[in-house]
Structures are given as C-alpha cells and as structure tokens.
C-alpha cells in the first residue's frame, strides 16, 4: 500500500499558508461540488491507494473521498475585499464599467488576470502597451479583482 502524507507545517514553512485563520484547503470534485476546511484545523492530508483523507489536528477524520472524484486541491489565503486597496501604480476607469475597463500604469509584458471574488480566473493575457483596454462586456455583473503582476485592484462590472 502506497501512502503519501502531506505535513501542513511543511507547507506553511514553504509560504503556502499566510495566516492560519485566513488560509484554507479546498477540494473541488468532478461533480462540481467542493469542500473547504480551515488550514488551522487540518493536521494532515493523506493520499493512500485511491483515497484522499483530511485528518484534524486532534486526529479526527474531517473528510474522505475517492481520488478519481477529485478534480483539484487548492491551498488559498482569503483576503477580505474591503482590505484590497487600489494599487498605487495602476489607474482603472471607468469604475464601475459596462463594456470596457481601461488600465494605465502597466508595463509591456506584464501578466494581466481578472478573477471573480471566489478566485475563478475569467480573463488573462499579457500587457502589450502602457494603457490597456480590457473587454468586460461578456462578464456577469459583480465585483472582480484585476491582477497585474503583483498589483491587485478591484472593479465593478454593471
């Protein structure tokens, strides 16, 4: 029997876990459902044979699933949207927007990504100019996060 145990302390030392109370392990299933556990409550993640098990710090099984049902395992740090400040170098307008979002202060070659608030990537590309025009008309109305390299800004799509 082959068994792999991920020590979450090691993952923390590698920079995966930022603040334990705001860091989670999420398991996405092929069915479209997901489970999420606070990293602080997980003692270990075991993958043995065809089974994935989450074990708490008190050695209680938090969850169990067959690996063939698992689509993805993600470690994520949650930052409240209210704490995200407009990046100093970026200017985005109009905000809110309906059709296009304009971004100034970028450098050619920088990675541009737009995420939903639950972390789903909806647009991505590379900056080809210092002023960008992002077509957002295809996005649903809501709040989005714009990431350009390490800078993050939020915008509203109406």
CSV table of C-alpha atoms in Angstrom, one decimal:
chain,number,residue,atom,x,y,z
A,1,UNK,CA,0.0,0.0,0.0
A,2,UNK,CA,1.5,3.3,-1.1
A,3,UNK,CA,0.8,6.2,1.3
A,4,UNK,CA,1.6,9.9,0.9
A,5,UNK,CA,1.1,12.3,3.9
A,6,UNK,CA,1.4,16.0,3.4
A,7,UNK,CA,2.6,17.7,6.5
A,8,UNK,CA,0.8,21.1,6.6
A,9,UNK,CA,3.5,22.5,8.9
A,10,UNK,CA,6.0,22.0,6.0
A,11,UNK,CA,3.6,23.7,3.6
A,12,UNK,CA,3.4,26.6,6.0
A,13,UNK,CA,7.1,26.9,6.0
A,14,UNK,CA,7.1,26.9,2.2
A,15,UNK,CA,4.9,30.0,2.2
A,16,UNK,CA,1.6,28.3,1.3
A,17,UNK,CA,0.0,29.3,4.5
A,18,UNK,CA,-0.1,33.0,5.2
A,19,UNK,CA,-2.3,33.5,8.3
A,20,UNK,CA,-3.8,30.2,9.6
A,21,UNK,CA,-7.2,31.7,10.4
A,22,UNK,CA,-7.5,33.1,6.8
A,23,UNK,CA,-6.0,30.1,4.9
A,24,UNK,CA,-8.0,27.2,3.6
A,25,UNK,CA,-7.6,23.9,1.8
A,26,UNK,CA,-10.3,23.5,-0.8
A,27,UNK,CA,-11.1,20.3,-2.6
A,28,UNK,CA,-13.0,20.6,-5.9
A,29,UNK,CA,-14.8,17.5,-7.1
A,30,UNK,CA,-15.7,16.4,-10.7
A,31,UNK,CA,-19.4,16.7,-9.8
A,32,UNK,CA,-18.9,20.5,-9.4
A,33,UNK,CA,-19.2,20.4,-5.6
A,34,UNK,CA,-16.4,21.5,-3.2
A,35,UNK,CA,-15.4,21.2,0.4
A,36,UNK,CA,-13.3,23.8,2.3
A,37,UNK,CA,-11.6,23.4,5.6
A,38,UNK,CA,-9.6,26.0,7.6
A,39,UNK,CA,-5.9,25.1,7.4
A,40,UNK,CA,-5.5,25.6,11.1
A,41,UNK,CA,-7.9,22.7,11.8
A,42,UNK,CA,-6.1,20.2,9.5
A,43,UNK,CA,-3.3,18.2,10.9
A,44,UNK,CA,-2.5,16.2,7.8
A,45,UNK,CA,-3.7,15.3,4.3
A,46,UNK,CA,-3.3,11.6,3.5
A,47,UNK,CA,-3.4,10.1,0.0
A,48,UNK,CA,-3.4,6.3,0.2
A,49,UNK,CA,-4.3,3.9,-2.6
A,50,UNK,CA,-7.3,5.6,-4.2
A,51,UNK,CA,-8.5,7.6,-1.2
A,52,UNK,CA,-7.9,11.2,0.0
A,53,UNK,CA,-8.4,11.8,3.7
A,54,UNK,CA,-8.3,15.1,5.7
A,55,UNK,CA,-7.3,14.5,9.3
A,56,UNK,CA,-7.7,17.2,12.0
A,57,UNK,CA,-5.1,18.4,14.5
A,58,UNK,CA,-6.9,16.2,17.1
A,59,UNK,CA,-6.6,13.1,14.8
A,60,UNK,CA,-10.3,13.1,13.8
A,61,UNK,CA,-11.2,12.4,10.2
A,62,UNK,CA,-12.7,15.6,8.7
A,63,UNK,CA,-13.4,14.2,5.2
A,64,UNK,CA,-12.7,11.3,2.9
A,65,UNK,CA,-13.1,10.9,-0.8
A,66,UNK,CA,-12.0,8.7,-3.7
A,67,UNK,CA,-9.3,10.3,-5.7
A,68,UNK,CA,-11.0,9.6,-9.0
A,69,UNK,CA,-13.8,12.0,-7.9
A,70,UNK,CA,-11.3,14.9,-7.0
A,71,UNK,CA,-10.7,17.5,-9.7
A,72,UNK,CA,-8.3,19.8,-7.8
A,73,UNK,CA,-6.8,20.5,-4.3
A,74,UNK,CA,-6.1,24.2,-3.6
A,75,UNK,CA,-4.4,26.0,-0.7
A,76,UNK,CA,-5.8,29.5,-0.6
A,77,UNK,CA,-5.4,32.6,1.6
A,78,UNK,CA,-8.6,34.6,1.9
A,79,UNK,CA,-8.3,38.4,2.0
A,80,UNK,CA,-11.5,40.4,2.6
A,81,UNK,CA,-12.3,42.6,-0.4
A,82,UNK,CA,-12.6,45.6,1.9
A,83,UNK,CA,-8.8,45.2,2.6
A,84,UNK,CA,-7.8,45.4,-1.0
A,85,UNK,CA,-6.6,48.9,-1.8
A,86,UNK,CA,-6.2,50.4,-5.2
A,87,UNK,CA,-2.6,49.7,-6.3
A,88,UNK,CA,-0.6,53.0,-6.4
A,89,UNK,CA,0.9,52.4,-9.9
A,90,UNK,CA,-2.4,51.3,-11.6
A,91,UNK,CA,-5.3,53.5,-12.5
A,92,UNK,CA,-8.5,51.9,-13.7
A,93,UNK,CA,-11.5,53.6,-15.2
A,94,UNK,CA,-14.4,53.8,-15.6
A,95,UNK,CA,-15.3,52.0,-12.3
A,96,UNK,CA,-18.0,50.8,-12.4
A,97,UNK,CA,-17.9,49.8,-16.0
A,98,UNK,CA,-20.2,48.0,-18.5
A,99,UNK,CA,-18.2,47.3,-21.7
A,100,UNK,CA,-14.5,48.1,-21.3
A,101,UNK,CA,-12.1,48.7,-18.4
A,102,UNK,CA,-9.1,50.9,-19.1
A,103,UNK,CA,-5.9,50.4,-17.2
A,104,UNK,CA,-3.0,52.8,-17.1
A,105,UNK,CA,0.4,52.3,-15.4
A,106,UNK,CA,1.2,48.9,-16.8
A,107,UNK,CA,4.4,47.8,-18.4
A,108,UNK,CA,4.6,45.9,-21.6
A,109,UNK,CA,4.9,42.1,-21.0
A,110,UNK,CA,3.2,42.2,-17.6
A,111,UNK,CA,0.7,39.4,-16.8
A,112,UNK,CA,-2.9,40.6,-16.6
A,113,UNK,CA,-5.6,38.5,-14.9
A,114,UNK,CA,-9.2,39.1,-13.9
A,115,UNK,CA,-10.7,36.9,-11.1
A,116,UNK,CA,-14.1,36.5,-9.6
A,117,UNK,CA,-14.3,37.0,-5.8
A,118,UNK,CA,-14.3,33.3,-5.3
A,119,UNK,CA,-10.9,33.0,-7.2
A,120,UNK,CA,-12.1,31.8,-10.6
A,121,UNK,CA,-9.9,33.2,-13.4
A,122,UNK,CA,-12.2,34.8,-16.1
A,123,UNK,CA,-9.7,36.8,-18.2
A,124,UNK,CA,-6.0,36.6,-18.7
A,125,UNK,CA,-3.4,37.9,-21.1
A,126,UNK,CA,-0.2,40.0,-21.4
A,127,UNK,CA,0.0,43.8,-21.4
A,128,UNK,CA,1.0,45.0,-24.9
A,129,UNK,CA,1.1,48.7,-24.0
A,130,UNK,CA,1.2,51.0,-21.0
A,131,UNK,CA,-2.6,51.7,-21.5
A,132,UNK,CA,-4.8,48.6,-21.7
A,133,UNK,CA,-8.4,48.2,-22.8
A,134,UNK,CA,-9.9,45.1,-21.3
A,135,UNK,CA,-13.2,43.9,-22.8
A,136,UNK,CA,-15.5,43.1,-19.9
A,137,UNK,CA,-18.9,43.1,-21.6
A,138,UNK,CA,-19.0,39.3,-21.5
A,139,UNK,CA,-18.6,39.2,-17.7
A,140,UNK,CA,-21.6,38.9,-15.4
A,141,UNK,CA,-22.4,41.9,-13.2
A,142,UNK,CA,-20.5,41.9,-10.0
A,143,UNK,CA,-17.2,42.7,-8.3
A,144,UNK,CA,-13.9,41.5,-9.8
A,145,UNK,CA,-10.2,41.5,-8.9
A,146,UNK,CA,-7.7,42.8,-11.5
A,147,UNK,CA,-4.2,41.4,-11.0
A,148,UNK,CA,-1.3,42.8,-13.0
A,149,UNK,CA,1.9,41.1,-11.9
A,150,UNK,CA,1.8,41.7,-8.1
A,151,UNK,CA,-0.6,44.6,-8.1
A,152,UNK,CA,-4.3,44.0,-7.4
A,153,UNK,CA,-7.3,46.3,-7.8
A,154,UNK,CA,-11.0,45.7,-7.6
A,155,UNK,CA,-13.6,46.9,-10.1
A,156,UNK,CA,-17.3,46.6,-10.6
A,157,UNK,CA,-18.9,45.3,-13.8
A,158,UNK,CA,-22.6,46.5,-14.2
